[in-house]
Amino acid sequence: MRVVSLVPSLTEAVAVTAPGVLVGATDWCTHPAGLDVARVGGTKNPDVPRIAALAPDLVVANEEENRAPDLAALRAAGVEVIVTEIRTLDQAFRELARVLAACGAGRPRWLDEAEAAWQELPRPAARLRAAVPVWRRPWMVLGRDTFAGDVLARLGVDNAYADHVERYPRVPVEELTSADLDLVVLPDEPYRFTPEDGPEAFPDTPVALVGGRHLTWYGPSLVEAPTVLSGALRAAHPRM
């Protein structure tokens, strides 16, 4: 098999499970470290001719991270494309199994370990209402129907914008700071929130800084994500 991945999460999952299968990945595919494959542009602007020239048997993509016109152009060039839809943790487990099988790989141990890690979660000590900004200038937050929202809900954090009509609504920071929130969760991707960039906007609300790979990636990181995310949430709020 020759596989090109247009999704960082799936790149890591395929590379770890079936070493040598990947021949191309996006510039944003940072895991596993030292991945030595052809780079084919970004998730939103892949180099279609370069991908076709790699003669892949399969391109793996995602309906949210990749644009339909690019996927259509790949198919028009004669490339087989598998498109995942992942908006819940359960979907992630199903789609990971499907992608890995399509890449000619068996079911990996890490996938079983990830499912077990999430099934064995203790009942949250409390439920907190939170906003989850994912961008700044303008401020954007998680809205309805998102993978990260489902992950947080399983850890006791309810997204204050889960019923919003949009999946990633723009919300003025003045609205966020005046909302009835127990917590603000700031991941380090897609916008790279840091201790110096983000928390100062919410002086009256506890802020949890979390790794975007643990919050938004679906792959081997799911094994440790419950422990890592729970630790970050507890450090930010005493009721967790």
GROMACS .gro file of C-alpha atoms in nm:
model
  240
    1MET     CA    1   0.000   0.000   0.000
    2ARG     CA    2   0.097   0.359  -0.069
    3VAL     CA    3  -0.104   0.604   0.141
    4VAL     CA    4  -0.117   0.984   0.160
    5SER     CA    5  -0.279   1.138   0.467
    6LEU     CA    6  -0.433   1.485   0.468
    7VAL     CA    7  -0.522   1.477   0.840
    8PRO     CA    8  -0.258   1.506   1.116
    9SER     CA    9  -0.450   1.272   1.349
   10LEU     CA   10  -0.483   1.005   1.083
   11THR     CA   11  -0.121   1.050   0.977
   12GLU     CA   12  -0.007   0.956   1.325
   13ALA     CA   13  -0.251   0.665   1.346
   14VAL     CA   14  -0.140   0.517   1.013
   15ALA     CA   15   0.232   0.578   1.067
   16VAL     CA   16   0.231   0.415   1.411
   17THR     CA   17   0.017   0.119   1.305
   18ALA     CA   18   0.157   0.045   0.959
   19PRO     CA   19   0.515   0.177   0.934
   20GLY     CA   20   0.626   0.230   0.576
   21VAL     CA   21   0.277   0.264   0.430
   22LEU     CA   22   0.267   0.645   0.430
   23VAL     CA   23   0.433   0.814   0.134
   24GLY     CA   24   0.290   1.164   0.184
   25ALA     CA   25   0.142   1.389   0.452
   26THR     CA   26   0.057   1.754   0.505
   27ASP     CA   27   0.294   2.018   0.638
   28TRP     CA   28   0.089   2.014   0.962
   29CYS     CA   29   0.145   1.643   1.027
   30THR     CA   30   0.389   1.669   1.318
   31HIS     CA   31   0.352   1.321   1.468
   32PRO     CA   32   0.515   1.082   1.493
   33ALA     CA   33   0.831   1.285   1.537
   34GLY     CA   34   1.078   1.246   1.254
   35LEU     CA   35   0.820   1.126   1.001
   36ASP     CA   36   1.010   1.111   0.673
   37VAL     CA   37   0.757   1.135   0.391
   38ALA     CA   38   0.682   1.375   0.107
   39ARG     CA   39   0.503   1.690   0.220
   40VAL     CA   40   0.202   1.783   0.011
   41GLY     CA   41   0.090   2.124   0.140
   42GLY     CA   42  -0.170   2.208   0.400
   43THR     CA   43  -0.496   2.047   0.501
   44LYS     CA   44  -0.689   2.327   0.329
   45ASN     CA   45  -0.459   2.368   0.030
   46PRO     CA   46  -0.304   2.033  -0.064
   47ASP     CA   47  -0.089   2.011  -0.376
   48VAL     CA   48  -0.311   1.786  -0.586
   49PRO     CA   49  -0.060   1.729  -0.872
   50ARG     CA   50   0.213   1.640  -0.621
   51ILE     CA   51  -0.017   1.394  -0.447
   52ALA     CA   52  -0.113   1.232  -0.778
   53ALA     CA   53   0.255   1.206  -0.873
   54LEU     CA   54   0.317   0.999  -0.560
   55ALA     CA   55   0.084   0.735  -0.712
   56PRO     CA   56  -0.094   0.654  -0.386
   57ASP     CA   57  -0.331   0.362  -0.358
   58LEU     CA   58  -0.532   0.566  -0.111
   59VAL     CA   59  -0.567   0.918   0.028
   60VAL     CA   60  -0.722   0.950   0.375
   61ALA     CA   61  -0.912   1.270   0.453
   62ASN     CA   62  -1.173   1.420   0.681
   63GLU     CA   63  -1.492   1.605   0.593
   64GLU     CA   64  -1.414   1.888   0.834
   65GLU     CA   65  -1.040   1.932   0.792
   66ASN     CA   66  -1.026   1.899   0.414
   67ARG     CA   67  -1.214   2.086   0.141
   68ALA     CA   68  -1.456   1.903  -0.088
   69PRO     CA   69  -1.315   2.064  -0.410
   70ASP     CA   70  -0.967   1.933  -0.331
   71LEU     CA   71  -1.098   1.583  -0.268
   72ALA     CA   72  -1.300   1.599  -0.590
   73ALA     CA   73  -0.987   1.705  -0.780
   74LEU     CA   74  -0.798   1.407  -0.639
   75ARG     CA   75  -1.073   1.170  -0.748
   76ALA     CA   76  -1.078   1.330  -1.093
   77ALA     CA   77  -0.704   1.255  -1.112
   78GLY     CA   78  -0.783   0.888  -1.053
   79VAL     CA   79  -0.691   0.875  -0.685
   80GLU     CA   80  -0.904   0.679  -0.438
   81VAL     CA   81  -1.006   0.891  -0.140
   82ILE     CA   82  -1.159   0.777   0.188
   83VAL     CA   83  -1.330   1.055   0.383
   84THR     CA   84  -1.391   1.026   0.755
   85GLU     CA   85  -1.654   1.199   0.966
   86ILE     CA   86  -1.557   1.229   1.332
   87ARG     CA   87  -1.772   1.437   1.564
   88THR     CA   88  -1.786   1.207   1.867
   89LEU     CA   89  -1.544   0.978   2.043
   90ASP     CA   90  -1.742   0.671   1.938
   91GLN     CA   91  -1.723   0.784   1.576
   92ALA     CA   92  -1.349   0.829   1.615
   93PHE     CA   93  -1.301   0.469   1.723
   94ARG     CA   94  -1.515   0.338   1.435
   95GLU     CA   95  -1.350   0.556   1.173
   96LEU     CA   96  -0.999   0.478   1.293
   97ALA     CA   97  -1.070   0.107   1.258
   98ARG     CA   98  -1.211   0.166   0.909
   99VAL     CA   99  -0.915   0.374   0.791
  100LEU     CA  100  -0.655   0.136   0.928
  101ALA     CA  101  -0.830  -0.160   0.766
  102ALA     CA  102  -0.839   0.028   0.435
  103CYS     CA  103  -0.462   0.081   0.471
  104GLY     CA  104  -0.413  -0.294   0.502
  105ALA     CA  105  -0.338  -0.287   0.874
  106GLY     CA  106  -0.481  -0.503   1.148
  107ARG     CA  107  -0.646  -0.362   1.455
  108PRO     CA  108  -0.369  -0.213   1.672
  109ARG     CA  109  -0.329  -0.262   2.045
  110TRP     CA  110  -0.331   0.115   2.103
  111LEU     CA  111  -0.685   0.138   1.966
  112ASP     CA  112  -0.806  -0.122   2.215
  113GLU     CA  113  -0.619   0.060   2.492
  114ALA     CA  114  -0.776   0.392   2.393
  115GLU     CA  115  -1.128   0.250   2.399
  116ALA     CA  116  -1.062   0.094   2.739
  117ALA     CA  117  -0.918   0.417   2.878
  118TRP     CA  118  -1.234   0.609   2.790
  119GLN     CA  119  -1.474   0.334   2.897
  120GLU     CA  120  -1.313   0.313   3.241
  121LEU     CA  121  -1.340   0.683   3.322
  122PRO     CA  122  -1.459   0.753   3.676
  123ARG     CA  123  -1.776   0.953   3.718
  124PRO     CA  124  -1.687   1.326   3.719
  125ALA     CA  125  -1.684   1.477   4.067
  126ALA     CA  126  -1.872   1.779   3.931
  127ARG     CA  127  -1.999   1.920   3.606
  128LEU     CA  128  -1.864   2.256   3.496
  129ARG     CA  129  -1.996   2.495   3.234
  130ALA     CA  130  -1.721   2.617   3.004
  131ALA     CA  131  -1.643   2.805   2.687
  132VAL     CA  132  -1.372   2.666   2.461
  133PRO     CA  133  -1.213   2.931   2.238
  134VAL     CA  134  -1.028   2.792   1.937
  135TRP     CA  135  -0.929   3.120   1.773
  136ARG     CA  136  -0.852   3.478   1.858
  137ARG     CA  137  -0.885   3.790   1.640
  138PRO     CA  138  -1.171   3.721   1.601
  139TRP     CA  139  -1.268   3.510   1.899
  140MET     CA  140  -1.423   3.179   1.795
  141VAL     CA  141  -1.542   2.897   2.020
  142LEU     CA  142  -1.652   2.537   1.997
  143GLY     CA  143  -2.020   2.523   1.909
  144ARG     CA  144  -2.247   2.229   1.839
  145ASP     CA  145  -2.155   1.880   1.730
  146THR     CA  146  -1.777   1.870   1.776
  147PHE     CA  147  -1.536   1.593   1.868
  148ALA     CA  148  -1.362   1.810   2.127
  149GLY     CA  149  -1.697   1.898   2.283
  150ASP     CA  150  -1.779   1.530   2.325
  151VAL     CA  151  -1.436   1.461   2.476
  152LEU     CA  152  -1.482   1.738   2.734
  153ALA     CA  153  -1.837   1.629   2.816
  154ARG     CA  154  -1.709   1.284   2.912
  155LEU     CA  155  -1.469   1.453   3.154
  156GLY     CA  156  -1.740   1.661   3.323
  157VAL     CA  157  -1.711   1.982   3.120
  158ASP     CA  158  -2.026   2.101   2.941
  159ASN     CA  159  -1.978   2.331   2.644
  160ALA     CA  160  -2.174   2.653   2.701
  161TYR     CA  161  -2.220   2.688   2.323
  162ALA     CA  162  -2.312   2.327   2.247
  163ASP     CA  163  -2.659   2.434   2.129
  164HIS     CA  164  -2.536   2.714   1.903
  165VAL     CA  165  -2.657   2.692   1.543
  166GLU     CA  166  -2.295   2.711   1.421
  167ARG     CA  167  -2.021   2.461   1.493
  168TYR     CA  168  -1.755   2.729   1.542
  169PRO     CA  169  -1.934   3.054   1.616
  170ARG     CA  170  -1.768   3.391   1.646
  171VAL     CA  171  -1.835   3.528   1.992
  172PRO     CA  172  -1.721   3.872   2.112
  173VAL     CA  173  -1.484   3.845   2.404
  174GLU     CA  174  -1.714   4.079   2.598
  175GLU     CA  175  -1.985   3.813   2.576
  176LEU     CA  176  -1.744   3.544   2.693
  177THR     CA  177  -1.624   3.743   2.991
  178SER     CA  178  -1.978   3.829   3.099
  179ALA     CA  179  -2.119   3.478   3.052
  180ASP     CA  180  -2.203   3.252   3.346
  181LEU     CA  181  -1.902   3.021   3.312
  182ASP     CA  182  -1.720   2.800   3.559
  183LEU     CA  183  -1.420   2.759   3.333
  184VAL     CA  184  -1.255   2.862   3.008
  185VAL     CA  185  -1.062   2.592   2.823
  186LEU     CA  186  -0.781   2.714   2.596
  187PRO     CA  187  -0.614   2.457   2.367
  188ASP     CA  188  -0.285   2.524   2.192
  189GLU     CA  189  -0.431   2.457   1.846
  190PRO     CA  190  -0.559   2.564   1.603
  191TYR     CA  191  -0.479   2.895   1.773
  192ARG     CA  192  -0.176   2.859   1.995
  193PHE     CA  193  -0.302   2.983   2.330
  194THR     CA  194  -0.023   3.008   2.588
  195PRO     CA  195   0.006   3.127   2.949
  196GLU     CA  196   0.094   3.471   2.809
  197ASP     CA  197  -0.164   3.478   2.527
  198GLY     CA  198  -0.525   3.407   2.621
  199PRO     CA  199  -0.574   3.375   2.997
  200GLU     CA  200  -0.540   3.751   3.051
  201ALA     CA  201  -0.868   3.799   2.862
  202PHE     CA  202  -1.055   3.612   3.140
  203PRO     CA  203  -0.935   3.765   3.468
  204ASP     CA  204  -1.241   3.652   3.665
  205THR     CA  205  -1.274   3.295   3.536
  206PRO     CA  206  -1.047   2.994   3.591
  207VAL     CA  207  -0.861   2.897   3.275
  208ALA     CA  208  -0.739   2.550   3.178
  209LEU     CA  209  -0.461   2.541   2.919
  210VAL     CA  210  -0.470   2.206   2.738
  211GLY     CA  211  -0.284   2.042   2.454
  212GLY     CA  212  -0.475   2.046   2.131
  213ARG     CA  213  -0.338   1.705   2.037
  214HIS     CA  214  -0.508   1.552   2.340
  215LEU     CA  215  -0.831   1.748   2.296
  216THR     CA  216  -0.884   1.738   1.919
  217TRP     CA  217  -0.673   1.456   1.773
  218TYR     CA  218  -0.813   1.109   1.715
  219GLY     CA  219  -0.529   0.860   1.714
  220PRO     CA  220  -0.274   0.708   1.953
  221SER     CA  221  -0.295   1.017   2.174
  222LEU     CA  222  -0.641   0.901   2.280
  223VAL     CA  223  -0.475   0.646   2.508
  224GLU     CA  224  -0.331   0.911   2.740
  225ALA     CA  225  -0.580   1.189   2.668
  226PRO     CA  226  -0.820   1.114   2.959
  227THR     CA  227  -0.540   1.132   3.216
  228VAL     CA  228  -0.366   1.434   3.065
  229LEU     CA  229  -0.682   1.638   3.010
  230SER     CA  230  -0.826   1.551   3.351
  231GLY     CA  231  -0.504   1.667   3.513
  232ALA     CA  232  -0.515   2.001   3.331
  233LEU     CA  233  -0.879   2.054   3.426
  234ARG     CA  234  -0.818   1.971   3.793
  235ALA     CA  235  -0.524   2.207   3.804
  236ALA     CA  236  -0.749   2.488   3.679
  237HIS     CA  237  -1.060   2.430   3.890
  238PRO     CA  238  -1.085   2.287   4.245
  239ARG     CA  239  -1.422   2.122   4.182
  240MET     CA  240  -1.292   1.887   3.914
   0.00000   0.00000   0.00000
